Every structure is written in C-alpha cells, then in structure tokens.
XYZ file of C-alpha atoms in Angstrom:
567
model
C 11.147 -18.889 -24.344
C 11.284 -21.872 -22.194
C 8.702 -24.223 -24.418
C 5.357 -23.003 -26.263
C 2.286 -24.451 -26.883
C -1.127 -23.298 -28.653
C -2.847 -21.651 -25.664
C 0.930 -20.792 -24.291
C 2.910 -18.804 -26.626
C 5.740 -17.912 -23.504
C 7.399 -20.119 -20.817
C 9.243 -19.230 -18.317
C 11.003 -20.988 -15.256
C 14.114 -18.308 -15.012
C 12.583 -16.208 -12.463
C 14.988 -14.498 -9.608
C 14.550 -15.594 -5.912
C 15.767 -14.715 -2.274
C 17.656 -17.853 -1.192
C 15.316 -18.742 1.923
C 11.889 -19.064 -1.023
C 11.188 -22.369 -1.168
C 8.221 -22.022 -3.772
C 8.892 -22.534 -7.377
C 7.566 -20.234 -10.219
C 6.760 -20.066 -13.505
C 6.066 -17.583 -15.601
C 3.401 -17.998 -18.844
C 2.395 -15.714 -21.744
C -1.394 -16.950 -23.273
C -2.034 -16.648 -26.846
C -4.547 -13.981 -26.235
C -1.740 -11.517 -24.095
C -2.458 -12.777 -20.750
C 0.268 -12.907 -18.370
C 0.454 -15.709 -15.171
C 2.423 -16.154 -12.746
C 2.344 -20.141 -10.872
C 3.218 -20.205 -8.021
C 3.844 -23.866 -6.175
C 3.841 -23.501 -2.532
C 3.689 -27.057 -0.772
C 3.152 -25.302 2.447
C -0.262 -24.006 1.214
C -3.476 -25.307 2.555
C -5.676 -22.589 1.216
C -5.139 -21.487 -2.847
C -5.157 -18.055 -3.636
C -5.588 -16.278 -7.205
C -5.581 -12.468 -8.143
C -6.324 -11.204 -11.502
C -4.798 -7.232 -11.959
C -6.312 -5.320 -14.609
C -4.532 -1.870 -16.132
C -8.062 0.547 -15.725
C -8.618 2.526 -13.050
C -10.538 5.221 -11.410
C -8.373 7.676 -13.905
C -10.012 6.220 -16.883
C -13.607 7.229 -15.432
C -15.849 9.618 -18.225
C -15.759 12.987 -16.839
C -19.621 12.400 -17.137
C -19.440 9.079 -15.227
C -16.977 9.879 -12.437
C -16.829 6.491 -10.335
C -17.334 4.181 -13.280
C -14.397 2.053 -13.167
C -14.989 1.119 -9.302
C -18.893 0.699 -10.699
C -17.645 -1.672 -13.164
C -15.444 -3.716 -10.762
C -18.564 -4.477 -8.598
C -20.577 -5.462 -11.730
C -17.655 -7.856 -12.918
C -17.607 -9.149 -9.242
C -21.142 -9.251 -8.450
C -22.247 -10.188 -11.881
C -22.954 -13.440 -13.232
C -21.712 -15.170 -16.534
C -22.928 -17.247 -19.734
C -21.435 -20.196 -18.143
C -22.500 -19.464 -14.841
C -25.327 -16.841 -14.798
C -26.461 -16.757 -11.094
C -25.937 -13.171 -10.082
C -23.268 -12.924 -7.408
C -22.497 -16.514 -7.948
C -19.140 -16.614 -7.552
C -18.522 -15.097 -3.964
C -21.430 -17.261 -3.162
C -19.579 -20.674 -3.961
C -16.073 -18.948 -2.583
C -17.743 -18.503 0.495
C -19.605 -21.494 0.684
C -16.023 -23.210 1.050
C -15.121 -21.092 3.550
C -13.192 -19.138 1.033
C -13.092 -15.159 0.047
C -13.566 -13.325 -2.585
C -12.991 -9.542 -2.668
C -12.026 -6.950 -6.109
C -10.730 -3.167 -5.510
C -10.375 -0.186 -7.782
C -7.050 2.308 -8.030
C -5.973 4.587 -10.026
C -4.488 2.996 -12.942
C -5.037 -0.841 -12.077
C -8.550 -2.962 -11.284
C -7.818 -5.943 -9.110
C -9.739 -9.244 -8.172
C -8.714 -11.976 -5.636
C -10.245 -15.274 -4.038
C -8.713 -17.693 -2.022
C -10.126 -21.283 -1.498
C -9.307 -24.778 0.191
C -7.152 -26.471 -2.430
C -9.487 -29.520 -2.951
C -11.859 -27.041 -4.965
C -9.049 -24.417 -6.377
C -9.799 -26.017 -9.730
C -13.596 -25.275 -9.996
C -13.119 -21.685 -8.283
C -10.428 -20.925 -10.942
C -13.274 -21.726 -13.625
C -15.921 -19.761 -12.062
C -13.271 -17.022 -11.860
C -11.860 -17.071 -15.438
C -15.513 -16.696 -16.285
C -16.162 -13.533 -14.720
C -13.660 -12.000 -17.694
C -14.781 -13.493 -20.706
C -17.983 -13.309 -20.721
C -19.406 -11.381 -17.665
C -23.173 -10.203 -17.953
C -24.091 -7.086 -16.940
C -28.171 -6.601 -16.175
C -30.131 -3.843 -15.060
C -31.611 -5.093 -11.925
C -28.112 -5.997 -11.064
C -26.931 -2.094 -12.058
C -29.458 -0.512 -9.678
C -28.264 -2.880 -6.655
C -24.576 -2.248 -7.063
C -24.862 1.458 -7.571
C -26.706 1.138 -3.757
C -23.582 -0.849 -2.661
C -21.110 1.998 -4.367
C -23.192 4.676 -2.661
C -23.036 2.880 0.784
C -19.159 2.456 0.324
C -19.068 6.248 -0.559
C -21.461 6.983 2.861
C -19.453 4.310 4.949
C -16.089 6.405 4.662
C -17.458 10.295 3.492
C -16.813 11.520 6.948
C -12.916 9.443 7.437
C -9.987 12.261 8.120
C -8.020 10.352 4.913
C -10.854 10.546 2.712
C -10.704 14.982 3.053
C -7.370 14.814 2.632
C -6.969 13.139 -0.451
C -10.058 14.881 -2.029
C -8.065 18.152 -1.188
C -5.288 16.877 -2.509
C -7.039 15.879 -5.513
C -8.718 19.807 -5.625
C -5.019 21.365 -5.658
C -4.199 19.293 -8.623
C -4.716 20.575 -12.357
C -7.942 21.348 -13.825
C -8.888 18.765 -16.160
C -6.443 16.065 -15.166
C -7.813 12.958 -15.018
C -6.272 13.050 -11.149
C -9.229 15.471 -10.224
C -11.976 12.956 -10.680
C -13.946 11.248 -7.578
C -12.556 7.925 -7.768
C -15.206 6.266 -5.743
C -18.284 7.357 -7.183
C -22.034 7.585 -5.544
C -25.445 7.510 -6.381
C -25.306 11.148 -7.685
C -22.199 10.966 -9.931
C -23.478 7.407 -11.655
C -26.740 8.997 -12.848
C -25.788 12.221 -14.166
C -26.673 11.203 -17.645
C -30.372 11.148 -19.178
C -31.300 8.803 -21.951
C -28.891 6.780 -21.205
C -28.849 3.430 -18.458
C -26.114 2.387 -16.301
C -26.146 -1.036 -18.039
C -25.264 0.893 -20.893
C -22.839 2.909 -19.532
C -20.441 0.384 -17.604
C -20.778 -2.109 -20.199
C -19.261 0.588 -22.682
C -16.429 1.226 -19.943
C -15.535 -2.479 -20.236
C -16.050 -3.026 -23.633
C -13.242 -0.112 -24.353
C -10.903 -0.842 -21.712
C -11.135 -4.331 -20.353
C -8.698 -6.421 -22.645
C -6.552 -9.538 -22.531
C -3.007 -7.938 -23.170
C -4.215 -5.563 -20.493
C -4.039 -8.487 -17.207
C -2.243 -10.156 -15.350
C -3.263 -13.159 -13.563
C -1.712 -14.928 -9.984
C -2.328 -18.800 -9.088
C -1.194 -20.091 -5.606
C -1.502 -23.648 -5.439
C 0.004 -26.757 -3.773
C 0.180 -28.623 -6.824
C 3.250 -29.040 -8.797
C 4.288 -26.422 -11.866
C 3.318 -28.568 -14.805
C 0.150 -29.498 -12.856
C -0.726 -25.781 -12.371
C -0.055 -25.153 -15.867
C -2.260 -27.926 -17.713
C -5.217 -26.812 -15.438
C -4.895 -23.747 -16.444
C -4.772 -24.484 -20.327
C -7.724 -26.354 -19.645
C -9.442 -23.498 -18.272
C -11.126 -20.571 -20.480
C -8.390 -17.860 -19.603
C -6.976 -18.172 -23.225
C -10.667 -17.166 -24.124
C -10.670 -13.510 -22.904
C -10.981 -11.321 -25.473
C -7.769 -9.083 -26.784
C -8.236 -6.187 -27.901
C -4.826 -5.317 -28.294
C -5.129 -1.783 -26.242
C -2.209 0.388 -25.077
C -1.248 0.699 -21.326
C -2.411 4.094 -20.515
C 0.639 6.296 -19.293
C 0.258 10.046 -18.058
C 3.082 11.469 -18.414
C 1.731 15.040 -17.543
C 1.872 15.604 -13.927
C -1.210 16.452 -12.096
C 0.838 19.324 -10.239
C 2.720 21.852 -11.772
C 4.603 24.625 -10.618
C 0.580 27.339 -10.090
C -0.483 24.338 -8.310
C 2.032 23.939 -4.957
C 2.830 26.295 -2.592
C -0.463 26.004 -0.753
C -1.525 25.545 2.975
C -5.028 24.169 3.386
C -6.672 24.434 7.015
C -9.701 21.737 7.351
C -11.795 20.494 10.397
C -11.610 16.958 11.223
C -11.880 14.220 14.135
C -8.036 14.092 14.157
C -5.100 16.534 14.576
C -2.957 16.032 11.286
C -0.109 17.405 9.367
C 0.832 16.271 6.123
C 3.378 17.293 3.103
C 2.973 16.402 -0.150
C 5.876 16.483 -2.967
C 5.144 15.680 -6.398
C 7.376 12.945 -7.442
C 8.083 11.026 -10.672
C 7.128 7.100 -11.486
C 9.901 5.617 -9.615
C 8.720 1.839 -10.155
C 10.466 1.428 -12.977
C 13.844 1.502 -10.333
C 12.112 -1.629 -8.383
C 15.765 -3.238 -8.310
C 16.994 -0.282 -6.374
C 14.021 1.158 -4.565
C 15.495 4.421 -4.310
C 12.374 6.401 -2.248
C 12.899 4.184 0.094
C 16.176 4.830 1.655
C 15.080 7.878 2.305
C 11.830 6.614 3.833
C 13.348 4.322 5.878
C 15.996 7.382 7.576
C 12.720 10.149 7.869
C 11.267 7.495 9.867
C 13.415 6.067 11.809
C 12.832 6.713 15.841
C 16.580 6.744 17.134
C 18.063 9.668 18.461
C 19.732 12.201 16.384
C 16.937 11.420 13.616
C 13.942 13.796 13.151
C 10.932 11.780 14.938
C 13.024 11.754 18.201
C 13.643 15.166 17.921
C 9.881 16.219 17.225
C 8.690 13.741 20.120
C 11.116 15.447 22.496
C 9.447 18.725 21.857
C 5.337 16.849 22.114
C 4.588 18.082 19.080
C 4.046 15.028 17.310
C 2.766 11.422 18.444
C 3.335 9.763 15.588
C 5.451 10.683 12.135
C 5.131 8.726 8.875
C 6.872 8.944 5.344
C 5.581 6.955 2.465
C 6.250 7.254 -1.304
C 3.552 5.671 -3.621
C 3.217 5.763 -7.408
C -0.008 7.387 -7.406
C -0.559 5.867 -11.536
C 1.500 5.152 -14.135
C 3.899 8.156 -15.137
C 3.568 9.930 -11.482
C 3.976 9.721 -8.021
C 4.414 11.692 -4.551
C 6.429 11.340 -1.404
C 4.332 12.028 1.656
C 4.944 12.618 5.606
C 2.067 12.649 7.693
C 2.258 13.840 11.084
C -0.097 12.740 13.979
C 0.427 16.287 15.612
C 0.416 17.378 19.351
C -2.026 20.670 20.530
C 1.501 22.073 21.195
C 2.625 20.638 17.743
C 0.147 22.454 15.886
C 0.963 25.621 17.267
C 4.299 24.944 15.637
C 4.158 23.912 12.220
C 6.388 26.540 11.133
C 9.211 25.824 13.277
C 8.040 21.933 12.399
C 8.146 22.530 8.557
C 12.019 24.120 9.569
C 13.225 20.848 11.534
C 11.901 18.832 8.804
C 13.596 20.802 6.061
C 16.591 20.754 8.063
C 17.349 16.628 8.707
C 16.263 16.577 4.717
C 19.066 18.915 4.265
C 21.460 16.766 6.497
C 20.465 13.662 4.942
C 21.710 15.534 1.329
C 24.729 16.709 3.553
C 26.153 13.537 4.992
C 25.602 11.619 1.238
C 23.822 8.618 0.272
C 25.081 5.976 2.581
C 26.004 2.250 0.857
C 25.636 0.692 4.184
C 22.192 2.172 4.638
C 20.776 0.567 1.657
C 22.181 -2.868 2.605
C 20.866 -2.701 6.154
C 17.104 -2.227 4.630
C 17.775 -4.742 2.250
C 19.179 -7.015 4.658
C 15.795 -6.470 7.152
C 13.875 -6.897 4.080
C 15.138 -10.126 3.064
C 14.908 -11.366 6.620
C 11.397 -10.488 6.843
C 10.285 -12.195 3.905
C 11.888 -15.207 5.346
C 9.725 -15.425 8.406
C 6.959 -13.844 7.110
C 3.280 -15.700 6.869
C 1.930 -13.999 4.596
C -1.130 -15.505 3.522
C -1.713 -16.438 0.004
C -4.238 -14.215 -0.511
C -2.370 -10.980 -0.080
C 0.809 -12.736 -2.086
C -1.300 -13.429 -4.924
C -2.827 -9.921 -5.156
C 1.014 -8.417 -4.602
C 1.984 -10.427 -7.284
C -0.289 -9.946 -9.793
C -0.362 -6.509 -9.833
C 3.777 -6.575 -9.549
C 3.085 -8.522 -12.898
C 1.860 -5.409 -14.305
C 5.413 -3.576 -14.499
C 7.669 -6.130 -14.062
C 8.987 -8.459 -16.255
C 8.546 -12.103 -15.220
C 12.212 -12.952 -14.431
C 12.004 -9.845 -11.448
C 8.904 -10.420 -10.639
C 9.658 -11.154 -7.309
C 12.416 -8.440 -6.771
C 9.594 -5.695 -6.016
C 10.197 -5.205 -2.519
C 13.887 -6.002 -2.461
C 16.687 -3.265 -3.294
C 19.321 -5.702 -4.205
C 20.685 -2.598 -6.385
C 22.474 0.548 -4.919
C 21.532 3.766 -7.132
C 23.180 6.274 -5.641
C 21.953 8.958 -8.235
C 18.384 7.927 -7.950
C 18.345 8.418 -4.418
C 19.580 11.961 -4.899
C 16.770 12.419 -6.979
C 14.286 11.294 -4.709
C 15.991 13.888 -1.743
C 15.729 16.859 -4.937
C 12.004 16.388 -5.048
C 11.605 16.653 -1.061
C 12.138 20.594 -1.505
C 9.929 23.827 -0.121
C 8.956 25.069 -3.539
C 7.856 21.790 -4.606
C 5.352 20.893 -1.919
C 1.722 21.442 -0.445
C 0.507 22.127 3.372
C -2.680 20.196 5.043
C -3.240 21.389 8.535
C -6.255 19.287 9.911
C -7.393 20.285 13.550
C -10.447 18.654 15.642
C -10.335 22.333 16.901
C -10.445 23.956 13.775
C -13.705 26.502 13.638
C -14.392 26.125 9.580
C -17.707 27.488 9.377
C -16.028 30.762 7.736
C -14.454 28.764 5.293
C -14.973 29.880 1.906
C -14.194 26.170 -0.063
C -16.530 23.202 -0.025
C -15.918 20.156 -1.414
C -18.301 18.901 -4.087
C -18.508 15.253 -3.242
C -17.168 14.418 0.355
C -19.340 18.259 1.857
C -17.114 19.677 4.021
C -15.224 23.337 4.188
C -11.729 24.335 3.994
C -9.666 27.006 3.395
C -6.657 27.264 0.710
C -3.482 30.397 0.770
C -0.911 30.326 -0.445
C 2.413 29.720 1.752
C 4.276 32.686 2.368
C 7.243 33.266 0.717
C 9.238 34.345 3.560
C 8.328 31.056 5.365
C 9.413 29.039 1.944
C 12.779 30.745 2.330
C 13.302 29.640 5.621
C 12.658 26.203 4.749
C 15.254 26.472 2.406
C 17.518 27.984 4.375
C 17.183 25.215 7.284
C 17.761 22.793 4.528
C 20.946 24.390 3.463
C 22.554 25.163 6.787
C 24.166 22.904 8.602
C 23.144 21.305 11.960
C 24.602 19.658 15.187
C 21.194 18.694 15.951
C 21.250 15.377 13.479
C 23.294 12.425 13.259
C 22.503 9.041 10.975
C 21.865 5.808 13.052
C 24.731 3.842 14.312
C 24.969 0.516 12.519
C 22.922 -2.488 13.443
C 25.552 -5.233 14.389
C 22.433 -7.889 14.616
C 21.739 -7.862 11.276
C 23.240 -10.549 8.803
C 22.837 -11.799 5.562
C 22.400 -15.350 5.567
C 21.397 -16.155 9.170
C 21.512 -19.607 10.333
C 18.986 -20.231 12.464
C 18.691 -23.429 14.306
C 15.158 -25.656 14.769
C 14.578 -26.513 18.550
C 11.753 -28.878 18.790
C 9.473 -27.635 21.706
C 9.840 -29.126 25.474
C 8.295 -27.918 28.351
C 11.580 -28.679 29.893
C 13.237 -25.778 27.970
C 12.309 -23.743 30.380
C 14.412 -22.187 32.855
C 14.174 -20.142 36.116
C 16.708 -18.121 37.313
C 15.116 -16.636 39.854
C 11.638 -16.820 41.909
C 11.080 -15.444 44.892
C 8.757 -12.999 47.070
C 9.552 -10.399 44.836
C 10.859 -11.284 41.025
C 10.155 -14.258 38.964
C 12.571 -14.527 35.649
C 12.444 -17.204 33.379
C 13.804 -18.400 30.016
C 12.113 -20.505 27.057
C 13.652 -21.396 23.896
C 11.266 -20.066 21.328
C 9.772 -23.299 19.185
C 8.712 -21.554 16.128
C 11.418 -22.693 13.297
C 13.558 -20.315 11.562
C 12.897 -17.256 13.484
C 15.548 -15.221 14.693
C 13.693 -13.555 17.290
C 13.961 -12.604 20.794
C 11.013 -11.409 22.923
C 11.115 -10.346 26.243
C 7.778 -9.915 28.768
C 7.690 -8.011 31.845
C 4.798 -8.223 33.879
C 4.813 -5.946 37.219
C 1.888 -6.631 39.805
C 0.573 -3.611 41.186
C -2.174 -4.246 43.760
C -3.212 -0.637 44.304
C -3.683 -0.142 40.547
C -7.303 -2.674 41.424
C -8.292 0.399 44.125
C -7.064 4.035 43.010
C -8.102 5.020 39.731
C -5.625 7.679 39.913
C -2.686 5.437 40.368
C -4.178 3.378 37.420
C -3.709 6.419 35.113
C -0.072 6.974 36.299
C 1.001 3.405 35.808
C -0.826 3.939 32.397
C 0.729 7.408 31.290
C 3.933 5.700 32.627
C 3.857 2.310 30.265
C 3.079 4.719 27.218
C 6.008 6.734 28.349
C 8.273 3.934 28.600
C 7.051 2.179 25.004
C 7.600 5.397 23.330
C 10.214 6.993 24.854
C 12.604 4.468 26.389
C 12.293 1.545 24.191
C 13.593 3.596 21.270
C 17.115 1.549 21.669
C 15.929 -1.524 20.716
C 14.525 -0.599 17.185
C-alpha cells in the first residue's frame, strides 16, 4: 500500500509496463471495494472511462432469460436522483461529440464513454451516477424491452448467432450456459403479476455491488490530478454489498454432451470445431492457448491453412480460444469452407487432427513463444488504439488481474511449457463437437428447431470409426508439416529513427514509357514498417468485362496465394 486515505483505502503506482508505454498508472482500491485504474496519457485529446461489472447473461432467472442485458440498457438508458432525465447521459456524451455505449457477456456487464477532455470531469459525474443511484421506471421498462427485442430481430437471422445457440443446445441441461443471453420481447414477459420494473430492479439489487467493479479513467491530466477528481466524485458512494464473484466450476460439456455433428442451413458455408477447454486466464503471464493459436493459423507453407487452401477447400481458417465465463472456456477453429471443401470434411477433420498431432510431435518450441511475444510487444508500440477501446480492455482486465499485471494481459512474457501441452491435450477427437453450415443445405426435414433464434437443424452423433481416424492422423507421423522458419526481422528493442517529412525524400529510380518506381521515406514516427504499392494500368480492363474478371480472379490469386512469404 502505496498511501491511503478515507475514500482510498489502496494505492498503487508499482504497476508492470512494456518499455515503449509512455503513460503512467496508478492503481486505487475505494473504501466501498471499487477498483480503478488511472491512466495519464498526455497524448490524449479525447478521455475515455469503462466501468466492468462481474454479472452477466449467466446470472439471468431461468424465468427471465435476457435480464442481465435488460438491466444494462436500463442502467444505461436510465436516469438518476442526481440527474433524472431519462437517457441523460448519452445525451450530454453525445452532445460533446462524445460516445457512450454498455454491453452484456457472460460473466461481466460493461459500460464505456469517451469525451473531449475539457468536460471529462462532468461526464465522469454523470457516469458515477448511473451506479449509485440509477432509477428504474416503467415507461422507461416498456421502451427498452422494444430496443432489446429490436437488437434480438437485428441479428436473429446472422450465421454466428445459429451457431452459438447450437452450441449453447449441445451443452448441459440446466447449466446456466443454456440460457438466451440476449433476451426479446417474449422471454422478458413470461411472468404474470409481476412488472419488469420489478423484475430488473431485483436483478440489480442482488447482483450489482461495489466489490463487484472495476472502473478505467483515461485522461490527460496528471496521476494525483486524476485521483483527487475522482475522490471528489460519488464513486466511493456505490453501494457494497460485499457479494462473491460467481465461479462455475462445472463445465457446461461433459463427456454425453460431445461427439456430435450438427448440419444447419445458413447464408454462409461454415465449418467449425469446438473443444471444451478450462479457464486459462488465470495463466495471462504465459498465454499458453495462444501459441498454439498463433501456429493453427499461420498461412506459410508446411502449416495447415496452406495445405487446406492448396486443396480449395477452405477460403479462410481461424483458431481462437476465449474464456467463455469464469471457471470455463473453449478453443475454436472456424473454417470459411469451399463447395469442394464441404464435400470433404472428413478428410478435413483428418488434416486437422494430423498438424495438431505434429505440433505435439515436434514439442513446444521456446523460440515460438518469443517470436509472438516479440510481434506483440511491437504492436502495442505502434498501435493507436483509441482510448475508448483501452479503457474498456482495461477495465474488464481489472476484473482478474491484480493491479501490478494489469497491463501484462496480452503479453506472454512467461514460457509455460506444460500449460501449452495442456492446451494441445484438450484439442482431441473425443473431446470436440461438429457444425457443418451450408447455404445449400435442404433443412426442411430437419427434426430440431431452435426455440428462440427459429430455425432447423439436425444433431448425430459422430461415428466412431471416423473419431478413430482422427486419432489415428493425430498419432501418426507426417512429411506433410513443417513449423515456420524463423523470422530474422523481428527484434526486441527496435530502434527506430524519426525522419521529419520532405517532399524531397522522394526518389525515382526509374520512369519511363513503361515502369515508374519510386521511393519515400515513411514520416510517421516510430514505425518500423515497410509498404510497397504496385499499380499496373490495364487499358482493356475499361472495355472487356471478361478481361476485368481475369485481372480480378488474378489479384485475389496473387494476395492469397503468392503473398504468403511475406507474412
């Protein structure tokens, strides 16, 4: 403890940083539980905040399915004692030419507003209002359940929406995974005798507490500035209730619930595996899923997207791992499939199975991991990434990490060896589900409908024999794979030199009847980047519509298939 005071009972300037963050930080504890996070960025015209609270959609009454997205509006859209004008605050956010937006997840509520910095200090009162003492009234209930039941309409018929409502249909009956996170008209007024003023302010009354958020201020101010604003404000007034953090440590898929292949209809051609996973956030010093992330997806040859590419049977090919809520998670690859790829997915599921296998084979690489975290740390140094989006990241980073590594989410400065293993155990045949999503797919024979989203698929289970030789692929070995070769651009600590900008800095080299090359040093400070344009004039494109469509098909042949050595 770095210094107390009434309102701050924790203070805390020992927070880690990469060496190129100029900002300074400072973490604070409020007497009420509250966690901040200031952040001083001098380079900041527009101040950001984000407050990150642990309810989600997983919290929703079975009876109320929807609530805690229901309740985020009426926080949002709601007024307060101190200022009661019904969706007052995004009025004077955008009055300033500021924004003001909230979402619902699983396990986590968050809020964020950026602002022009010569009124952050009034928008930070309005917002610390909104949490302790919101007001909830009917005619405001009835208008936001219309604006959840538009959301709902807006996205019902989106490809990712069936997929994750399947998902969420193979999972265990009676998890608190199975319940329709967004919520609609329908679901919000399933209960008689009893209003939705009623119900939502019940929801927050039980789960919205102090010790329960985390809050995010972006400012150009200096630190102790930040701070006694702050203290001035009415954040030590939200109410704590001194609640646990909600874990589930029960997975919503056990071992009767995988093995399936679901066939759906839909306006794109998609594959996608699901493994069940643990938490893995608590590893956010070594970021073990992604290693392996970073290898499924990587476009070079000898890896597995060049490989399915050279067969067109896939367009695209993503892995992601996400921490679905607190206690579970699941590693995903989604395949933008091919016609001809989905008349494969067998021998696809095999080639998959196999690099996973190879990637187990060769080991866990040392060099690997310091290659992602050197990109990473690169990245963040030339990134703009607006304050709005870093306060939001933050804040919800806040959630699980203590204050000093607050900033480390994001950067593997660890090597776990063992945890990576882990990650490549749960990538397995027996511990995984099949979508299969054609635009061609005829499902008006299918004998499952979705309750909420209305649309038909069909679940079977995958057969063994197929399982087997998934796990055989994965345990034989294979010429057909090879790791990338090391990237000898990368470096640690680059040095990049400022070169003011002068139209003399450029250079020709050549320019003539046929070619014109030319050279500019790039202006932009500290970016160690080189780009290269080539622009070919092709009169007869202006007259042939058919030549048109070849130089076309040829450009996305050449971005996709040739420029693979540059990655």
């Amino acid at each position: 403890m770095e210094g107390a005071s009434e309102e701050v009972v924790l203070r805390t300037n020992s927070i880690w940083k990469n060496p190129f963050d100029d900002n300074q930080y400072r973490g604070i504890e409020l007497a009420n539980g509250l966690r901040a996070l200031l952040v001083s960025s001098s380079r900041t015209d527009m101040s950001a905040a984000a407050m990150s609270v642990k309810v989600g959609s997983l919290m929703d009454p079975i009876n109320y399915q929807g609530l805690a997205h229901f309740c985020e509006h009426m926080v949002a859209a709601g007024g307060s004692q101190k200022y009661p004008d019904e969706n007052g605050f995004m009025t004077f956010a955008e009055s300033k030419y500021g924004y003001f937006n909230a979402s619902t997840g699983s396990d986590k509520t968050s809020y964020v507003f950026k602002v022009p910095s010569e009124c952050f200090e009034e928008a930070l009162d309005r917002f610390s209002q909104c949490f302790v003492s919101p007001v909830f009234t009917e005619s405001l209930a009835e208008r936001e359940v219309k604006a959840v039941d538009s959301e709902f309409w807006e996205v019902a018929n989106k490809y990712y929406k069936k997929l994750v409502a399947v998902r969420k249909a193979l999972s265990k009956k009676g998890h608190d995974y199975r319940k329709f996170a967004c919520g609609n008209s329908k679901t919000l007024r399933t209960v008689p005798g009893r209003t939705l003023k009623q119900a939502v302010k019940t929801f927050h009354d039980t789960h919205y507490s102090a010790n329960l958020m985390t809050l995010c201020v972006i400012d150009n101010r200096p630190l102790d500035e930040m701070e006694e604003t702050l203290k001035t404000l009415d954040f030590h007034k939200i109410p704590n209730k001194n609640l646990e953090t909600k874990v589930w440590n029960e997975h919503p898929y056990g071992r009767d619930d995988l093995g399936f292949l679901v066939n759906l209809a839909g306006s794109s051609s998609v594959i996608r595996l699901e493994f069940p996973t643990g938490d893995f956030d608590q590893f956010y010093n070594s970021q073990p899923a992604e290693y392996v992330v970073q290898l499924i997806n990587c476009p070079l040859q000898g890896g597995l997207v060049a490989n399915l590419k050279k067969r067109e049977w896939i367009r695209r090919l993503l892995a992601h791992h996400t921490t679905i809520a607190r206690g579970f998670g699941l590693f995903s690859v989604t395949i933008s499939s091919t016609r001809l790829g989905l008349k494969h997915v067998p021998e696809m599921l095999e080639l998959i199975f196999s690099y996973i296998g190879h990637l187990k084979r060769v080991g866990v690489q040392e060099w690997i991991h310091k290659e992602i975290l050197s990109s990473r740390m690169l990245k963040e140094r030339h990134s703009k990434i607006s304050s709005y989006s870093r306060a939001e990241d933050l804040s919800e980073a806040l959630g699980t990490v203590p204050f000093e590594d607050v900033l480390k989410k994001g950067f593997a400065d660890s090597f776990d060896q063992g945890t990576i293993y882990r990650v490549l155990d749960h990538l397995d045949p027996y511990n995984m589900n099949c979508m299969v999503m054609s635009s061609e797919t005829d499902d008006s024979n299918f004998p499952l409908r979705d309750e909420h989203y209305d649309f038909m698929y069909k679940k079977s289970k995958i057969e063994e024999q197929g399982k087997e030789n998934c796990r055989v692929a994965m345990e034989k070995s294979s010429g057909t794979w090879s790791l990338p070769d090391r990237n000898p651009y990368l470096v640690d600590m680059p040095n990049v030199e400022h070169i003011e900008y002068l139209k003399t800095n450029v250079k020709t080299f050549r320019d003539d009847e046929f070619v014109n090359v030319r050279h500019q040093q790039k202006s932009c400070p500290k970016e160690p980047e080189l780009e290269i344009g080539i622009s070919v004039v092709l009169p007869s494109l202006c007259d042939d519509l058919q030549e048109f469509s070849l130089a076309y098909m040829f450009a996305q042949y050449f971005k996709h298939e040739r420029l693979v050595c540059v990655y």
